[in-house]
PDB file of C-alpha atoms in Angstrom:
ATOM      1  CA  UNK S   1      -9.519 -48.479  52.084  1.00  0.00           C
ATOM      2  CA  UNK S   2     -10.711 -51.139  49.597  1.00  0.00           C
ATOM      3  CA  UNK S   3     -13.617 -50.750  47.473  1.00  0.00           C
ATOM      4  CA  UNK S   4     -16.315 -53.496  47.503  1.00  0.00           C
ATOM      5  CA  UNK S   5     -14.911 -54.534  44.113  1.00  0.00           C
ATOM      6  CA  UNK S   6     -11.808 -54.761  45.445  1.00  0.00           C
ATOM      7  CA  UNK S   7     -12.671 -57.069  47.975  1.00  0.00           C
ATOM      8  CA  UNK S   8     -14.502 -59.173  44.865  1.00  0.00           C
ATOM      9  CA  UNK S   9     -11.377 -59.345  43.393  1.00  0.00           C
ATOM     10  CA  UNK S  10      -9.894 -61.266  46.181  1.00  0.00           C
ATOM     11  CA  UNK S  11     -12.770 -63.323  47.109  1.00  0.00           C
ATOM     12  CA  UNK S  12     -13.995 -61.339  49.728  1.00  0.00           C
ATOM     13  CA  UNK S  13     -17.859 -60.083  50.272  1.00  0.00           C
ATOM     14  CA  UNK S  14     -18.160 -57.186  51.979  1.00  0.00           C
ATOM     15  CA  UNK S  15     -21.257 -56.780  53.570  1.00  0.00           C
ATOM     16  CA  UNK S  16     -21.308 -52.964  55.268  1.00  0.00           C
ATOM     17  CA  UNK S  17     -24.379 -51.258  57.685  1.00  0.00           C
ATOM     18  CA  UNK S  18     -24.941 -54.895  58.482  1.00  0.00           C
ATOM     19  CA  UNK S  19     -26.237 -55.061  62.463  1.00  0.00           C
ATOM     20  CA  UNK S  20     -24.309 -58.261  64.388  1.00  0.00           C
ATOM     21  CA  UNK S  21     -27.536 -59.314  66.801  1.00  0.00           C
ATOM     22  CA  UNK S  22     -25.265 -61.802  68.308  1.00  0.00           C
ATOM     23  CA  UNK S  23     -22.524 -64.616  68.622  1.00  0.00           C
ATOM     24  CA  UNK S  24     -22.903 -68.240  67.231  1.00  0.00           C
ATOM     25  CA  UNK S  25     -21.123 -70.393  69.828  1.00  0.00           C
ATOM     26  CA  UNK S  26     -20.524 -74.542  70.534  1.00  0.00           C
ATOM     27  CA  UNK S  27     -19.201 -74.627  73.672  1.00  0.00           C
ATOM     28  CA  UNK S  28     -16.312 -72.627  74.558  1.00  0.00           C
ATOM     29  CA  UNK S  29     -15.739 -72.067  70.810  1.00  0.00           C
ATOM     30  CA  UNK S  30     -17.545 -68.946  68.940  1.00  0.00           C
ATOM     31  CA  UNK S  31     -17.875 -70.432  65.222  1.00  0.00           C
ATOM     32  CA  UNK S  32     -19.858 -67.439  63.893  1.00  0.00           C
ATOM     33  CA  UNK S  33     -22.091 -64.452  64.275  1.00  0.00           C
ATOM     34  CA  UNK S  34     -25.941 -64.198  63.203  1.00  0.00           C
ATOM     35  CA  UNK S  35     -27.291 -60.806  61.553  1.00  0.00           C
ATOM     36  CA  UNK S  36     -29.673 -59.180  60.554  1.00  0.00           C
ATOM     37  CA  UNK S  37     -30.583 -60.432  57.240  1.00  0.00           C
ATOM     38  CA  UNK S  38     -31.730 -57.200  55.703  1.00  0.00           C
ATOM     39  CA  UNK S  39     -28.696 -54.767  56.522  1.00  0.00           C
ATOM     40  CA  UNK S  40     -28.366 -52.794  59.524  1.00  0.00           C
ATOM     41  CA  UNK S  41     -31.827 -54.167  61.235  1.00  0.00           C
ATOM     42  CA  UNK S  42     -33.757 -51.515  62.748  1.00  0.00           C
ATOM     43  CA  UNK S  43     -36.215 -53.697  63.366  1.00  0.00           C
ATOM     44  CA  UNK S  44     -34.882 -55.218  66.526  1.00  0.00           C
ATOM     45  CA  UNK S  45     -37.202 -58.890  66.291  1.00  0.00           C
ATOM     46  CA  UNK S  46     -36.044 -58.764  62.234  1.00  0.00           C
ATOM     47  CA  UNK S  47     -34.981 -61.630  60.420  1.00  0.00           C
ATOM     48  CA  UNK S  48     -31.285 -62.773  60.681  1.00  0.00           C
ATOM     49  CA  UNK S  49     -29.453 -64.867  59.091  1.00  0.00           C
ATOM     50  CA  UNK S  50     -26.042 -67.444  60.271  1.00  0.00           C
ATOM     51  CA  UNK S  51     -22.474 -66.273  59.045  1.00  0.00           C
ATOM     52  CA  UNK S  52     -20.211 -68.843  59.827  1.00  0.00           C
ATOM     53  CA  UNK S  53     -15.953 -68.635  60.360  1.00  0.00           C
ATOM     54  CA  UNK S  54     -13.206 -70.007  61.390  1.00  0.00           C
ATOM     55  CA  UNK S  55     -11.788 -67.175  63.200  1.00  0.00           C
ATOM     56  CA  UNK S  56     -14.584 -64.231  64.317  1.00  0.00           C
ATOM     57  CA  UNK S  57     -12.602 -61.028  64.887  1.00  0.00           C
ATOM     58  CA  UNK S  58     -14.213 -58.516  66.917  1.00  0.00           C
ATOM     59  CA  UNK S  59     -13.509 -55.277  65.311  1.00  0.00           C
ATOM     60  CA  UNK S  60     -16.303 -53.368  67.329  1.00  0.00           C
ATOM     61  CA  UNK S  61     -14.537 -51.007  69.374  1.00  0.00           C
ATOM     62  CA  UNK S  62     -15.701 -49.821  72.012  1.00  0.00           C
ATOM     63  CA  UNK S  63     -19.195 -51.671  71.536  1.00  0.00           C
ATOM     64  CA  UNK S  64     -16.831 -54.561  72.170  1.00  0.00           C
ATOM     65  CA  UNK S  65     -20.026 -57.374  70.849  1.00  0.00           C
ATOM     66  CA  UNK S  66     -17.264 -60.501  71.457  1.00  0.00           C
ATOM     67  CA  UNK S  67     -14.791 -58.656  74.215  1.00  0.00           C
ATOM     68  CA  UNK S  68     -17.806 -58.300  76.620  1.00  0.00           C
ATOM     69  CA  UNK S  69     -18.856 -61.729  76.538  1.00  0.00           C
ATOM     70  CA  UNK S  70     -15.525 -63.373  76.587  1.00  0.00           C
ATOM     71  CA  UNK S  71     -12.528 -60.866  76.893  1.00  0.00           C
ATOM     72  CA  UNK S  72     -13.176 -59.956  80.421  1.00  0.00           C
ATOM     73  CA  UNK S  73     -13.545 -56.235  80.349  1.00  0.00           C
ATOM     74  CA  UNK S  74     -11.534 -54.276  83.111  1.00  0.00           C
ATOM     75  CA  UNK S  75     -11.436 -50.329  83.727  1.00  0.00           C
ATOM     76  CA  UNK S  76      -8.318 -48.882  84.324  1.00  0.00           C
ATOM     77  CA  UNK S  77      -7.202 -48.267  87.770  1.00  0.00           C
ATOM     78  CA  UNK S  78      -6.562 -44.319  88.067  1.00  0.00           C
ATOM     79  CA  UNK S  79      -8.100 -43.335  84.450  1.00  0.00           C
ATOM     80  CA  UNK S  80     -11.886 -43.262  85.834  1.00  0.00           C
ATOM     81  CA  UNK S  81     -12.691 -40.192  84.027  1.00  0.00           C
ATOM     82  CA  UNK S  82     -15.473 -38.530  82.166  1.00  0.00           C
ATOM     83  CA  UNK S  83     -15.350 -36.775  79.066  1.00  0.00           C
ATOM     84  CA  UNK S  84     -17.915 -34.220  77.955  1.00  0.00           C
ATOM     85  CA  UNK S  85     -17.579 -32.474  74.052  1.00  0.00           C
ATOM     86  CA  UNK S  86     -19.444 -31.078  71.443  1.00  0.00           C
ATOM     87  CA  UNK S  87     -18.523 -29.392  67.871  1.00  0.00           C
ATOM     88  CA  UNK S  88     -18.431 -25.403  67.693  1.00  0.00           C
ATOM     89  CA  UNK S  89     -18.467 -23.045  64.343  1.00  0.00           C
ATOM     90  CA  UNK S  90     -17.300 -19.502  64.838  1.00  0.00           C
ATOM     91  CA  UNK S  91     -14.047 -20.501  67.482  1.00  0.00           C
ATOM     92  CA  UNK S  92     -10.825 -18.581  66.354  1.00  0.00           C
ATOM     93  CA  UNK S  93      -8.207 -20.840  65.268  1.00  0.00           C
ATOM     94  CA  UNK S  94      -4.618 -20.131  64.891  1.00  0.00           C
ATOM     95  CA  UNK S  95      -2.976 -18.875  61.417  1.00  0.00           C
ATOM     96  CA  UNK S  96      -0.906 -20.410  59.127  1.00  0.00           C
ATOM     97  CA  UNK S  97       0.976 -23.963  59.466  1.00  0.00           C
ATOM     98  CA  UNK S  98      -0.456 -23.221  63.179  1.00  0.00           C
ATOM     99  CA  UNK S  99      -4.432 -23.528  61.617  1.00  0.00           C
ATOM    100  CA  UNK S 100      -4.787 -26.717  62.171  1.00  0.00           C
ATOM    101  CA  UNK S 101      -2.774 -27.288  65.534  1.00  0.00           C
ATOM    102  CA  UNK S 102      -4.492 -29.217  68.260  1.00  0.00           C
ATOM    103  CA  UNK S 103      -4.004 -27.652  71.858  1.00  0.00           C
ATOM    104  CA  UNK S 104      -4.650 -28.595  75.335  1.00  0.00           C
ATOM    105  CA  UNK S 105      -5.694 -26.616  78.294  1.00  0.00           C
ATOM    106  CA  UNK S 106      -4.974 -27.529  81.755  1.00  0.00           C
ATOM    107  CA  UNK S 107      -8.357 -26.346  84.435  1.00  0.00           C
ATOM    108  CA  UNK S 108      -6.573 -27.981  87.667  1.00  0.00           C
ATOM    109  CA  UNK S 109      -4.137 -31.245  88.428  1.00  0.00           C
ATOM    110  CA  UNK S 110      -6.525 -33.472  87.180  1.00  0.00           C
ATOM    111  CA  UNK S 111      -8.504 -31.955  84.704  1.00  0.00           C
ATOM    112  CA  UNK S 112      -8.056 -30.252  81.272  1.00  0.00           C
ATOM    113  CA  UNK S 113      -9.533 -29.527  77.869  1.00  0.00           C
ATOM    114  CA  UNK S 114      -8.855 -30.737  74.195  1.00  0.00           C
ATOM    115  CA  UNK S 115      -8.755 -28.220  71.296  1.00  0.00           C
ATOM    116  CA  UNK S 116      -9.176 -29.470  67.901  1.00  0.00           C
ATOM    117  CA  UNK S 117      -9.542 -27.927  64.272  1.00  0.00           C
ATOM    118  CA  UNK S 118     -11.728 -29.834  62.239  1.00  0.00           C
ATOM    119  CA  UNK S 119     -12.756 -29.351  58.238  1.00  0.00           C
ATOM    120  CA  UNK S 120     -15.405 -26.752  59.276  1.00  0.00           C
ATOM    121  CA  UNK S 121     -15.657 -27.097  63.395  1.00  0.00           C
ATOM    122  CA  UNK S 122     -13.973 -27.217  66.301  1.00  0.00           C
ATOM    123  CA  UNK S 123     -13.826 -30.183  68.478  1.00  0.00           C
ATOM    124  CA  UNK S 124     -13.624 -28.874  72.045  1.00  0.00           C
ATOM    125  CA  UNK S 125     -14.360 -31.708  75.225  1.00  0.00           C
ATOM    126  CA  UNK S 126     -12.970 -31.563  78.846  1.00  0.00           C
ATOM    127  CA  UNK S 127     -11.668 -34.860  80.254  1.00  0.00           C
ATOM    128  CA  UNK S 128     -12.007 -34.967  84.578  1.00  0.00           C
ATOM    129  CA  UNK S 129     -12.292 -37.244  87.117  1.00  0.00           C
ATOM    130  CA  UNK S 130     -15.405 -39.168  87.616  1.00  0.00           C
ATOM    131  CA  UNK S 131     -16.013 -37.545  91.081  1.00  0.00           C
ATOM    132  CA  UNK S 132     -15.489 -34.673  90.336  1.00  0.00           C
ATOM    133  CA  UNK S 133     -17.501 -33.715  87.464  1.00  0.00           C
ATOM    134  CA  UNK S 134     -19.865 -32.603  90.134  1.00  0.00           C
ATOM    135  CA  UNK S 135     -17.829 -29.508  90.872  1.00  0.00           C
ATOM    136  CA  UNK S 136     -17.897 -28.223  87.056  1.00  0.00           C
ATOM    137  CA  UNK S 137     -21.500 -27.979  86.564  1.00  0.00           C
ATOM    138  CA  UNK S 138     -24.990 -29.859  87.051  1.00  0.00           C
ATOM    139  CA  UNK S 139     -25.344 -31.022  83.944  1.00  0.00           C
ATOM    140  CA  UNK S 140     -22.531 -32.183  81.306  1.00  0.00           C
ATOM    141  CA  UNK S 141     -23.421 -28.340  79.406  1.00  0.00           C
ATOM    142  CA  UNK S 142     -22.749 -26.526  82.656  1.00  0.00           C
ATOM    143  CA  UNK S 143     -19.602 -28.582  83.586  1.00  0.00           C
ATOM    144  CA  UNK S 144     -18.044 -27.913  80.033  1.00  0.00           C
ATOM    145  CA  UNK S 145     -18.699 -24.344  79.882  1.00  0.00           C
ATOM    146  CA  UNK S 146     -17.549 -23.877  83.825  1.00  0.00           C
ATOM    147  CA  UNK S 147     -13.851 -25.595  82.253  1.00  0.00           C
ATOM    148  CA  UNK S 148     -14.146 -23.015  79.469  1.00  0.00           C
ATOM    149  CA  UNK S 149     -14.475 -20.686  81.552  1.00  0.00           C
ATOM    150  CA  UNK S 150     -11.810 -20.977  83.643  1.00  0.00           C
ATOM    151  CA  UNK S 151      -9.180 -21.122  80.743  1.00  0.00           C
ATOM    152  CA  UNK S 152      -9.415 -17.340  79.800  1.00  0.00           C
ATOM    153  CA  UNK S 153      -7.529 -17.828  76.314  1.00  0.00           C
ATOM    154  CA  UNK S 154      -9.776 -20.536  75.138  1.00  0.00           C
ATOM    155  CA  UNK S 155     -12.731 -18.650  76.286  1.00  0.00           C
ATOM    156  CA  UNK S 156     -11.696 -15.739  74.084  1.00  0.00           C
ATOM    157  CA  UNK S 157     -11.275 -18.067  71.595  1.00  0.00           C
ATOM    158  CA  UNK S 158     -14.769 -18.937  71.444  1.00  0.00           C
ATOM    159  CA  UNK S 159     -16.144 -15.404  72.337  1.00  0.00           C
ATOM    160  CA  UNK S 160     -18.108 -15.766  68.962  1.00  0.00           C
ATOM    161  CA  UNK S 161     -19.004 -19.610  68.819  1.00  0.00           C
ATOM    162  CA  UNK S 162     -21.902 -21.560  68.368  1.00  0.00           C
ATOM    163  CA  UNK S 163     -22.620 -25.261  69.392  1.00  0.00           C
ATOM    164  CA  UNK S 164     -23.204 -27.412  65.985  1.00  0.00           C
ATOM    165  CA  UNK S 165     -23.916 -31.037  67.403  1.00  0.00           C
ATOM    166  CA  UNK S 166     -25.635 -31.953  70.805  1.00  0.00           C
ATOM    167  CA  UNK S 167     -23.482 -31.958  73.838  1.00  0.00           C
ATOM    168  CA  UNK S 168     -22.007 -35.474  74.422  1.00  0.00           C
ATOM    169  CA  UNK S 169     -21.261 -37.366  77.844  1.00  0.00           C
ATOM    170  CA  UNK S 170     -18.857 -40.513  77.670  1.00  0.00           C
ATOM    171  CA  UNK S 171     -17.700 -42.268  80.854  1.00  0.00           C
ATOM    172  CA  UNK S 172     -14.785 -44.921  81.975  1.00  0.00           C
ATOM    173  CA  UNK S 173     -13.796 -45.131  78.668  1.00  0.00           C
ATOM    174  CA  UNK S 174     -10.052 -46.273  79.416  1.00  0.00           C
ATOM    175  CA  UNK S 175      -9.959 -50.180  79.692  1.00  0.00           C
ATOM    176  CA  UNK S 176      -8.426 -53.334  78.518  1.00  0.00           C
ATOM    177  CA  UNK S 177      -9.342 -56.821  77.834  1.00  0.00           C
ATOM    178  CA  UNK S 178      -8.122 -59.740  79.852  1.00  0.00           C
ATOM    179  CA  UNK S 179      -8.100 -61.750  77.321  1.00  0.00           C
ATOM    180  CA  UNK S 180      -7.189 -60.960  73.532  1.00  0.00           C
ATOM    181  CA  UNK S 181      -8.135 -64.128  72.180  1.00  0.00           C
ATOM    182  CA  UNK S 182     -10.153 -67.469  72.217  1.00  0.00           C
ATOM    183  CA  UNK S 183     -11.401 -70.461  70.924  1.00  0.00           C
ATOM    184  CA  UNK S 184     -11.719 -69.138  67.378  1.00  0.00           C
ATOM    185  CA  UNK S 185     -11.996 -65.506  68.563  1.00  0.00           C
ATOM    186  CA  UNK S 186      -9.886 -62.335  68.143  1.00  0.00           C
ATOM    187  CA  UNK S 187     -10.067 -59.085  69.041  1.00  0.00           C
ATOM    188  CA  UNK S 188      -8.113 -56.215  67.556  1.00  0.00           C
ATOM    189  CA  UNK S 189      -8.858 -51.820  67.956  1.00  0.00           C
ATOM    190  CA  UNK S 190     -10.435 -50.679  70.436  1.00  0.00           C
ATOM    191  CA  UNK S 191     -12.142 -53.550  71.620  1.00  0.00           C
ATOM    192  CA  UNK S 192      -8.907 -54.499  73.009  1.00  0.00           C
ATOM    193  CA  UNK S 193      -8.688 -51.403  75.088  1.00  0.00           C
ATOM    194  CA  UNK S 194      -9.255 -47.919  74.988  1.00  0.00           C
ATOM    195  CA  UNK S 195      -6.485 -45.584  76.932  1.00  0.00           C
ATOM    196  CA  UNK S 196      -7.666 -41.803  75.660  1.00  0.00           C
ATOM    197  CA  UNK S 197      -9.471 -39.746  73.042  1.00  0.00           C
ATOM    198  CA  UNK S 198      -6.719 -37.053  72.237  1.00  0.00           C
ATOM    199  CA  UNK S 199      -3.594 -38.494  71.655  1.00  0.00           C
ATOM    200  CA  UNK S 200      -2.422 -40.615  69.021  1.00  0.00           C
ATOM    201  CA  UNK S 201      -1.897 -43.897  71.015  1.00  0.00           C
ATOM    202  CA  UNK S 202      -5.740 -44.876  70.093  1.00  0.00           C
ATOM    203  CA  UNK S 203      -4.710 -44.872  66.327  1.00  0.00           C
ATOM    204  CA  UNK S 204      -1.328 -46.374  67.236  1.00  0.00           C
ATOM    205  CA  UNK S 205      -3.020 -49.330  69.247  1.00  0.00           C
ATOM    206  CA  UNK S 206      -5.421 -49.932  66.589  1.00  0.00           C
ATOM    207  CA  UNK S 207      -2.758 -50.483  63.793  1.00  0.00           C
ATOM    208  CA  UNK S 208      -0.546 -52.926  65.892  1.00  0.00           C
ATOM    209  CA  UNK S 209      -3.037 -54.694  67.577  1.00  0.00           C
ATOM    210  CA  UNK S 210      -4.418 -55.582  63.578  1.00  0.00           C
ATOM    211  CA  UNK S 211      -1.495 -56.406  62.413  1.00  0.00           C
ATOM    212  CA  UNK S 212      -0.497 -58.569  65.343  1.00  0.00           C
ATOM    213  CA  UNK S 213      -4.331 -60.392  64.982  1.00  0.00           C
ATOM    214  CA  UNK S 214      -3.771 -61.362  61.270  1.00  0.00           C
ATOM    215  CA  UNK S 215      -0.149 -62.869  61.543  1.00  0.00           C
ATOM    216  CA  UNK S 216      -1.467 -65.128  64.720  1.00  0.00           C
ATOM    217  CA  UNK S 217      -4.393 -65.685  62.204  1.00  0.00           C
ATOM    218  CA  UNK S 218      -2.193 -66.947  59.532  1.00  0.00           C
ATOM    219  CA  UNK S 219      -0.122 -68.884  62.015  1.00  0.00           C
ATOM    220  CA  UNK S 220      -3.237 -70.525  63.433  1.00  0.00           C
ATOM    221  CA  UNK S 221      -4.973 -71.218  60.400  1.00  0.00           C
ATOM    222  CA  UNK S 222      -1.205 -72.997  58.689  1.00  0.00           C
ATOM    223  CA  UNK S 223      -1.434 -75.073  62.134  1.00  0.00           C
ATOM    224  CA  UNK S 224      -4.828 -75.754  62.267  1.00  0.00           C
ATOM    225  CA  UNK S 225      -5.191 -74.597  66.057  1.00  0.00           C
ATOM    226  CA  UNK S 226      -7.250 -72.244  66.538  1.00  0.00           C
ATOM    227  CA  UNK S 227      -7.449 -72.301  70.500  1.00  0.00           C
ATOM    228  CA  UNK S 228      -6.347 -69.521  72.959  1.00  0.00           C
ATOM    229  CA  UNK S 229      -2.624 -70.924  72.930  1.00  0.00           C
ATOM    230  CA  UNK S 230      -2.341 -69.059  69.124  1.00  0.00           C
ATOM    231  CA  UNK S 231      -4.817 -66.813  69.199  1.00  0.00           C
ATOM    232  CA  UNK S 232      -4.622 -65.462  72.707  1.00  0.00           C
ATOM    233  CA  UNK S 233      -1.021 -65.015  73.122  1.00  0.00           C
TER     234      UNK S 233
END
């Protein structure tokens, strides 16, 4: 990752923990974003201030500031799920090459559990269908313990475990964007869509879909168009 001074060098300021409040548009066209003008703007009626581009790439994952408003958001037929995870010291990991090894458990047809070593923790979440979260548990605690307990090995594995970070809940988080591009818009990560949390596709995605946004950037600057024809296709 480049430093700030990198970016310097190129002719690039960096501005980081800086809060995008919301789009500048004329017309169909977004020609900038206004922020807050003091960094990340916990002050929700703060100043701001206008940043104006040619091309605004939304980079926001799965905040998605841009995609909401004008990449037509769609869930994914058949991957309405729910995901519940936390972080836990004290699970027994495997040895070795093996120590670091991230595993899956499978609960029933449709629902199973991630395993994976962190630096100090381990990340451990369940993944279900949205309907039937309900028959795990209550609450998202009681539905992630009921999967751990129903996979005997990874229950052993955390017979001496303690939870580290508050319990997390995330729901219908696979979906795409109808629309990848606009009148002077882009979007690129995750706030082009978002398939799964475990496998590598996410990171995968991410990489392609940035490189693929800064060559139709280049092509639509050298051309001057910068509709949806070249930076929607």
């Amino acid at each position: 990752m480049l430093t700030s001074f990198e970016f310097l060098l190129h002719g690039v300021e960096a501005k980081t923990e800086t809060e995008v409040r919301s789009l500048i548009e004329d017309g169909d066209r977004v020609t900038g974003v206004r922020v807050a003008a003091g960094g990340s703007g916990k002050e929700r009626n703060g100043p701001t201030r206008d940043v104006h581009a040619r091309v605004v790439v939304d980079a926001t994952g799965q905040n998605g500031i841009l995609a909401r408003r004008h990449g037509g958001r769609k869930m994914i037929e058949g991957l309405k799920n729910v995901s519940v995870f936390a972080h836990f010291d004290g699970v027994r990991r495997d040895t070795g090459k093996d120590a670091g090894s991230t595993l899956i458990y499978r609960v029933d047809a449709k629902t199973w559990l991630w395993f994976i070593p962190l630096r100090d923790t381990v990340s451990i979440g369940v993944v279900t269908p949205a309907h039937t979260m309900s028959s795990l548990g209550s609450t998202p605690e009681a539905a992630l313990q009921e999967a751990i307990r129903r996979c005997p090995d990874l229950a052993d594995r955390m017979a001496n475990a303690s939870k580290v970070m508050e319990i997390r809940a995330v729901r219908d988080f696979s979906y795409r964007a109808e629309n990848d591009g606009g009148q002077g818009w882009l979007l690129v990560g995750d706030a082009v869509g978002f398939i799964d949390p475990i496998y590598s596709t996410g990171l995968c995605l991410t990489m392609v879909s940035a490189e693929l946004g800064a060559a139709a950037i280049v092509d639509a600057l050298g051309k001057d168009s910068l509709g949806k024809d070249s930076l929607g296709e």
